Amino acid sequence: MGNIEIVTIIIIVANVLVSLKGFNDTDFFERYKFQIGPINAGQKDRMLTSGFLHVDIAHLAFNMLTLFFFADVVINWFGSTKFLILYFISLVAGSLLAMFFHKDEPYYSAVGASGAVVGVLYGAILLQPNMSLYLMFIPIPIPAYVVGIGYLLYSIYGMKSRLGNIGHTAHFGGAIGGYVTTLLFLPDLIFTETLMVILLAIPIIILFVMDKMGKI
């Protein structure tokens, strides 16, 4: 990666400042987190503000490190403005998918930039499918698309089993946002990276087929 872009720094700083405020101000955290009940009551801003809150330093650090490593790929292809559009579409897409799957659960809540960050990651994989990643405790490089597909399949499992205190639905929605926005910005990928476009679509198709069958 080259020098970190100013737009990435701005997003990281915004996440850090808002999260620190939330760590130290419970009322602030409760007012701006994602929660189905208040959103249905009219507080739609939570669908955006929740993407800048985190539960703790580790949660914040993991999301910002992931953003740091993959933002430049998207920025180098699209520039800062389109990167920001992709980032915020992914964030909102994560919230919308959470609303779709948890609409009847007024106390369902979540926070974190994970939806936006996974959207950036999915976009980066589409743009640079030959990337390899090193995962913790695995000393060999793994193709990025394998990680992306595996992560979304794990997210489906997490959504179905309610695994852990993790917003799996927002992660998945963010990936859909990043995937669709990347293809809208660069539709030639459908022809130049056809196999990758199809492979990355498989978990998305599986999710909605399972939902249609009542399996989620």
mmCIF file of C-alpha atoms in Angstrom:
data_model
loop_
_atom_site.group_PDB
_atom_site.id
_atom_site.type_symbol
_atom_site.label_atom_id
_atom_site.label_comp_id
_atom_site.label_asym_id
_atom_site.label_seq_id
_atom_site.Cartn_x
_atom_site.Cartn_y
_atom_site.Cartn_z
ATOM 1 C CA MET A 1 0.000 0.000 0.000
ATOM 2 C CA GLY A 2 1.165 3.513 -0.663
ATOM 3 C CA ASN A 3 0.724 6.560 1.512
ATOM 4 C CA ILE A 4 -2.619 6.616 3.278
ATOM 5 C CA GLU A 5 -5.101 8.889 1.524
ATOM 6 C CA ILE A 6 -6.558 11.915 3.319
ATOM 7 C CA VAL A 7 -10.118 10.620 2.856
ATOM 8 C CA THR A 8 -9.184 7.409 4.689
ATOM 9 C CA ILE A 9 -7.652 9.442 7.512
ATOM 10 C CA ILE A 10 -10.825 11.537 7.782
ATOM 11 C CA ILE A 11 -13.029 8.433 8.070
ATOM 12 C CA ILE A 12 -10.725 6.831 10.642
ATOM 13 C CA VAL A 13 -10.587 10.019 12.723
ATOM 14 C CA ALA A 14 -14.387 10.366 12.585
ATOM 15 C CA ASN A 15 -14.805 6.771 13.758
ATOM 16 C CA VAL A 16 -12.302 7.242 16.573
ATOM 17 C CA LEU A 17 -13.826 10.514 17.835
ATOM 18 C CA VAL A 18 -17.441 9.293 17.723
ATOM 19 C CA SER A 19 -16.518 5.943 19.277
ATOM 20 C CA LEU A 20 -14.551 7.576 22.104
ATOM 21 C CA LYS A 21 -17.548 9.806 22.804
ATOM 22 C CA GLY A 22 -19.727 6.690 22.924
ATOM 23 C CA PHE A 23 -17.314 4.865 25.255
ATOM 24 C CA ASN A 24 -17.605 7.694 27.772
ATOM 25 C CA ASP A 25 -21.225 8.771 27.320
ATOM 26 C CA THR A 26 -23.850 6.030 27.651
ATOM 27 C CA ASP A 27 -26.711 8.365 26.729
ATOM 28 C CA PHE A 28 -24.917 9.338 23.497
ATOM 29 C CA PHE A 29 -24.225 5.685 22.678
ATOM 30 C CA GLU A 30 -27.824 4.643 23.323
ATOM 31 C CA ARG A 31 -29.236 7.540 21.288
ATOM 32 C CA TYR A 32 -27.167 6.892 18.154
ATOM 33 C CA LYS A 33 -26.742 3.099 18.024
ATOM 34 C CA PHE A 34 -28.697 1.021 15.516
ATOM 35 C CA GLN A 35 -31.907 -0.219 17.119
ATOM 36 C CA ILE A 36 -35.016 -1.382 15.302
ATOM 37 C CA GLY A 37 -37.621 0.111 17.647
ATOM 38 C CA PRO A 38 -36.396 3.725 17.636
ATOM 39 C CA ILE A 39 -35.683 3.584 13.891
ATOM 40 C CA ASN A 40 -39.254 2.452 13.204
ATOM 41 C CA ALA A 41 -40.395 5.301 15.477
ATOM 42 C CA GLY A 42 -38.675 7.826 13.208
ATOM 43 C CA GLN A 43 -35.020 8.028 14.273
ATOM 44 C CA LYS A 44 -33.688 7.099 10.831
ATOM 45 C CA ASP A 45 -30.362 8.816 11.532
ATOM 46 C CA ARG A 46 -29.368 5.781 13.604
ATOM 47 C CA MET A 47 -28.918 3.848 10.347
ATOM 48 C CA LEU A 48 -25.938 6.106 9.612
ATOM 49 C CA THR A 49 -24.641 7.173 13.027
ATOM 50 C CA SER A 50 -24.393 3.598 14.305
ATOM 51 C CA GLY A 51 -21.673 3.020 11.722
ATOM 52 C CA PHE A 52 -19.335 5.321 13.641
ATOM 53 C CA LEU A 53 -19.899 3.799 17.095
ATOM 54 C CA HIS A 54 -18.041 0.749 18.421
ATOM 55 C CA VAL A 55 -18.412 -1.401 21.507
ATOM 56 C CA ASP A 56 -14.759 -1.204 22.583
ATOM 57 C CA ILE A 57 -11.210 -0.366 21.469
ATOM 58 C CA ALA A 58 -10.602 -3.832 19.981
ATOM 59 C CA HIS A 59 -13.751 -3.573 17.839
ATOM 60 C CA LEU A 60 -12.743 -0.107 16.662
ATOM 61 C CA ALA A 61 -9.125 -1.092 15.976
ATOM 62 C CA PHE A 62 -10.044 -4.178 13.947
ATOM 63 C CA ASN A 63 -12.414 -2.228 11.699
ATOM 64 C CA MET A 64 -10.032 0.673 11.179
ATOM 65 C CA LEU A 65 -7.059 -1.589 10.433
ATOM 66 C CA THR A 66 -9.096 -3.473 7.841
ATOM 67 C CA LEU A 67 -10.172 -0.171 6.294
ATOM 68 C CA PHE A 68 -6.562 1.046 6.287
ATOM 69 C CA PHE A 69 -5.365 -2.009 4.361
ATOM 70 C CA PHE A 70 -8.062 -2.042 1.670
ATOM 71 C CA ALA A 71 -9.233 1.553 1.185
ATOM 72 C CA ASP A 72 -6.297 2.407 -1.095
ATOM 73 C CA VAL A 73 -7.264 -0.303 -3.592
ATOM 74 C CA VAL A 74 -10.689 1.280 -4.094
ATOM 75 C CA ILE A 75 -9.335 4.846 -4.048
ATOM 76 C CA ASN A 76 -6.654 4.026 -6.622
ATOM 77 C CA TRP A 77 -9.328 2.753 -9.000
ATOM 78 C CA PHE A 78 -12.150 5.194 -8.362
ATOM 79 C CA GLY A 79 -10.751 8.257 -6.600
ATOM 80 C CA SER A 80 -11.784 9.707 -3.244
ATOM 81 C CA THR A 81 -15.315 10.830 -4.125
ATOM 82 C CA LYS A 82 -16.463 7.470 -5.464
ATOM 83 C CA PHE A 83 -14.715 5.737 -2.574
ATOM 84 C CA LEU A 84 -16.793 7.807 -0.134
ATOM 85 C CA ILE A 85 -19.955 6.989 -2.082
ATOM 86 C CA LEU A 86 -19.127 3.271 -1.923
ATOM 87 C CA TYR A 87 -18.297 3.505 1.786
ATOM 88 C CA PHE A 88 -21.574 5.175 2.748
ATOM 89 C CA ILE A 89 -23.718 3.064 0.419
ATOM 90 C CA SER A 90 -22.197 -0.023 2.059
ATOM 91 C CA LEU A 91 -22.849 1.385 5.537
ATOM 92 C CA VAL A 92 -26.494 2.134 4.758
ATOM 93 C CA ALA A 93 -26.924 -1.171 2.898
ATOM 94 C CA GLY A 94 -25.820 -2.962 6.060
ATOM 95 C CA SER A 95 -28.445 -1.104 8.078
ATOM 96 C CA LEU A 96 -31.152 -1.743 5.467
ATOM 97 C CA LEU A 97 -30.473 -5.485 5.407
ATOM 98 C CA ALA A 98 -30.557 -5.542 9.218
ATOM 99 C CA MET A 99 -33.911 -3.738 9.070
ATOM 100 C CA PHE A 100 -35.174 -6.307 6.557
ATOM 101 C CA PHE A 101 -34.199 -9.375 8.584
ATOM 102 C CA HIS A 102 -34.917 -7.997 12.072
ATOM 103 C CA LYS A 103 -37.923 -5.735 11.418
ATOM 104 C CA ASP A 104 -40.031 -7.560 13.998
ATOM 105 C CA GLU A 105 -37.384 -7.357 16.742
ATOM 106 C CA PRO A 106 -37.689 -3.862 18.299
ATOM 107 C CA TYR A 107 -34.789 -4.453 20.700
ATOM 108 C CA TYR A 108 -32.345 -5.693 18.076
ATOM 109 C CA SER A 109 -29.347 -3.357 18.126
ATOM 110 C CA ALA A 110 -25.884 -3.105 16.604
ATOM 111 C CA VAL A 111 -22.983 -0.708 16.182
ATOM 112 C CA GLY A 112 -19.796 -0.572 14.159
ATOM 113 C CA ALA A 113 -18.274 0.351 10.818
ATOM 114 C CA SER A 114 -18.124 -3.306 9.804
ATOM 115 C CA GLY A 115 -20.800 -3.028 7.105
ATOM 116 C CA ALA A 116 -18.992 -0.161 5.388
ATOM 117 C CA VAL A 117 -15.606 -1.806 5.829
ATOM 118 C CA VAL A 118 -16.771 -5.165 4.427
ATOM 119 C CA GLY A 119 -18.225 -3.219 1.479
ATOM 120 C CA VAL A 120 -14.802 -1.689 0.843
ATOM 121 C CA LEU A 121 -13.188 -5.114 1.183
ATOM 122 C CA TYR A 122 -15.633 -6.709 -1.264
ATOM 123 C CA GLY A 123 -15.117 -3.857 -3.715
ATOM 124 C CA ALA A 124 -11.343 -4.225 -3.435
ATOM 125 C CA ILE A 125 -11.584 -7.971 -4.145
ATOM 126 C CA LEU A 126 -13.649 -7.307 -7.281
ATOM 127 C CA LEU A 127 -11.182 -4.689 -8.483
ATOM 128 C CA GLN A 128 -8.047 -6.644 -7.635
ATOM 129 C CA PRO A 129 -9.054 -10.320 -7.550
ATOM 130 C CA ASN A 130 -5.457 -11.556 -7.597
ATOM 131 C CA MET A 131 -4.820 -10.134 -4.129
ATOM 132 C CA SER A 132 -3.703 -12.542 -1.445
ATOM 133 C CA LEU A 133 -4.283 -12.165 2.278
ATOM 134 C CA TYR A 134 -2.465 -13.476 5.317
ATOM 135 C CA LEU A 135 -4.796 -14.457 8.135
ATOM 136 C CA MET A 136 -3.837 -14.776 11.777
ATOM 137 C CA PHE A 137 -2.241 -18.153 12.590
ATOM 138 C CA ILE A 138 -2.212 -19.150 8.886
ATOM 139 C CA PRO A 139 1.336 -18.646 7.520
ATOM 140 C CA ILE A 140 0.433 -18.977 3.828
ATOM 141 C CA PRO A 141 -1.253 -16.437 1.533
ATOM 142 C CA ILE A 142 -4.942 -17.052 0.809
ATOM 143 C CA PRO A 143 -6.649 -15.651 -2.312
ATOM 144 C CA ALA A 144 -8.726 -12.652 -1.293
ATOM 145 C CA TYR A 145 -11.823 -13.920 -3.076
ATOM 146 C CA VAL A 146 -11.710 -17.142 -1.032
ATOM 147 C CA VAL A 147 -11.642 -15.058 2.145
ATOM 148 C CA GLY A 148 -14.507 -12.862 0.897
ATOM 149 C CA ILE A 149 -16.757 -15.759 -0.096
ATOM 150 C CA GLY A 150 -15.902 -17.706 3.058
ATOM 151 C CA TYR A 151 -16.646 -14.694 5.243
ATOM 152 C CA LEU A 152 -20.093 -14.203 3.730
ATOM 153 C CA LEU A 153 -20.932 -17.897 4.046
ATOM 154 C CA TYR A 154 -19.868 -17.647 7.693
ATOM 155 C CA SER A 155 -22.097 -14.571 8.028
ATOM 156 C CA ILE A 156 -25.074 -16.579 6.731
ATOM 157 C CA TYR A 157 -24.320 -19.223 9.353
ATOM 158 C CA GLY A 158 -24.023 -16.487 11.992
ATOM 159 C CA MET A 159 -27.351 -14.962 10.951
ATOM 160 C CA LYS A 160 -29.101 -18.333 11.045
ATOM 161 C CA SER A 161 -27.665 -19.432 14.391
ATOM 162 C CA ARG A 162 -27.524 -15.945 15.998
ATOM 163 C CA LEU A 163 -23.857 -16.669 16.601
ATOM 164 C CA GLY A 164 -22.219 -14.317 19.099
ATOM 165 C CA ASN A 165 -22.937 -10.641 19.707
ATOM 166 C CA ILE A 166 -22.007 -9.759 16.119
ATOM 167 C CA GLY A 167 -23.975 -7.855 13.468
ATOM 168 C CA HIS A 168 -23.648 -10.537 10.778
ATOM 169 C CA THR A 169 -26.564 -9.055 8.850
ATOM 170 C CA ALA A 170 -24.908 -5.635 8.585
ATOM 171 C CA HIS A 171 -21.681 -7.260 7.405
ATOM 172 C CA PHE A 172 -23.551 -9.064 4.659
ATOM 173 C CA GLY A 173 -25.515 -5.974 3.660
ATOM 174 C CA GLY A 174 -22.300 -3.986 3.462
ATOM 175 C CA ALA A 175 -20.780 -6.589 1.152
ATOM 176 C CA ILE A 176 -23.828 -6.366 -1.125
ATOM 177 C CA GLY A 177 -23.501 -2.568 -1.146
ATOM 178 C CA GLY A 178 -19.804 -2.721 -2.027
ATOM 179 C CA TYR A 179 -20.392 -5.388 -4.697
ATOM 180 C CA VAL A 180 -23.239 -3.574 -6.455
ATOM 181 C CA THR A 181 -21.634 -0.119 -6.245
ATOM 182 C CA THR A 182 -18.337 -1.393 -7.643
ATOM 183 C CA LEU A 183 -20.148 -2.933 -10.624
ATOM 184 C CA LEU A 184 -22.149 0.258 -11.165
ATOM 185 C CA PHE A 185 -18.945 2.297 -11.188
ATOM 186 C CA LEU A 186 -17.091 -0.174 -13.410
ATOM 187 C CA PRO A 187 -19.561 -2.378 -15.312
ATOM 188 C CA ASP A 188 -16.762 -3.647 -17.590
ATOM 189 C CA LEU A 189 -15.816 -5.958 -14.709
ATOM 190 C CA ILE A 190 -18.794 -8.110 -15.713
ATOM 191 C CA PHE A 191 -16.890 -8.933 -18.908
ATOM 192 C CA THR A 192 -13.263 -8.701 -17.776
ATOM 193 C CA GLU A 193 -13.710 -10.532 -14.445
ATOM 194 C CA THR A 194 -16.804 -12.604 -15.217
ATOM 195 C CA LEU A 195 -15.809 -15.601 -13.115
ATOM 196 C CA MET A 196 -15.019 -13.418 -10.091
ATOM 197 C CA VAL A 197 -18.298 -11.505 -10.436
ATOM 198 C CA ILE A 198 -20.180 -14.822 -10.459
ATOM 199 C CA LEU A 199 -18.202 -16.351 -7.582
ATOM 200 C CA LEU A 200 -18.688 -13.318 -5.332
ATOM 201 C CA ALA A 201 -22.418 -13.317 -6.126
ATOM 202 C CA ILE A 202 -22.899 -16.911 -4.939
ATOM 203 C CA PRO A 203 -23.206 -16.154 -1.176
ATOM 204 C CA ILE A 204 -25.622 -13.298 -1.944
ATOM 205 C CA ILE A 205 -27.832 -15.604 -4.009
ATOM 206 C CA ILE A 206 -27.665 -18.295 -1.309
ATOM 207 C CA LEU A 207 -28.807 -15.814 1.361
ATOM 208 C CA PHE A 208 -31.913 -14.725 -0.506
ATOM 209 C CA VAL A 209 -32.792 -18.260 -1.597
ATOM 210 C CA MET A 210 -32.554 -19.367 2.047
ATOM 211 C CA ASP A 211 -34.713 -16.427 3.101
ATOM 212 C CA LYS A 212 -37.296 -17.281 0.437
ATOM 213 C CA MET A 213 -37.334 -20.861 1.746
ATOM 214 C CA GLY A 214 -37.734 -19.631 5.336
ATOM 215 C CA LYS A 215 -34.356 -21.012 6.387
ATOM 216 C CA ILE A 216 -33.018 -17.751 7.875
#
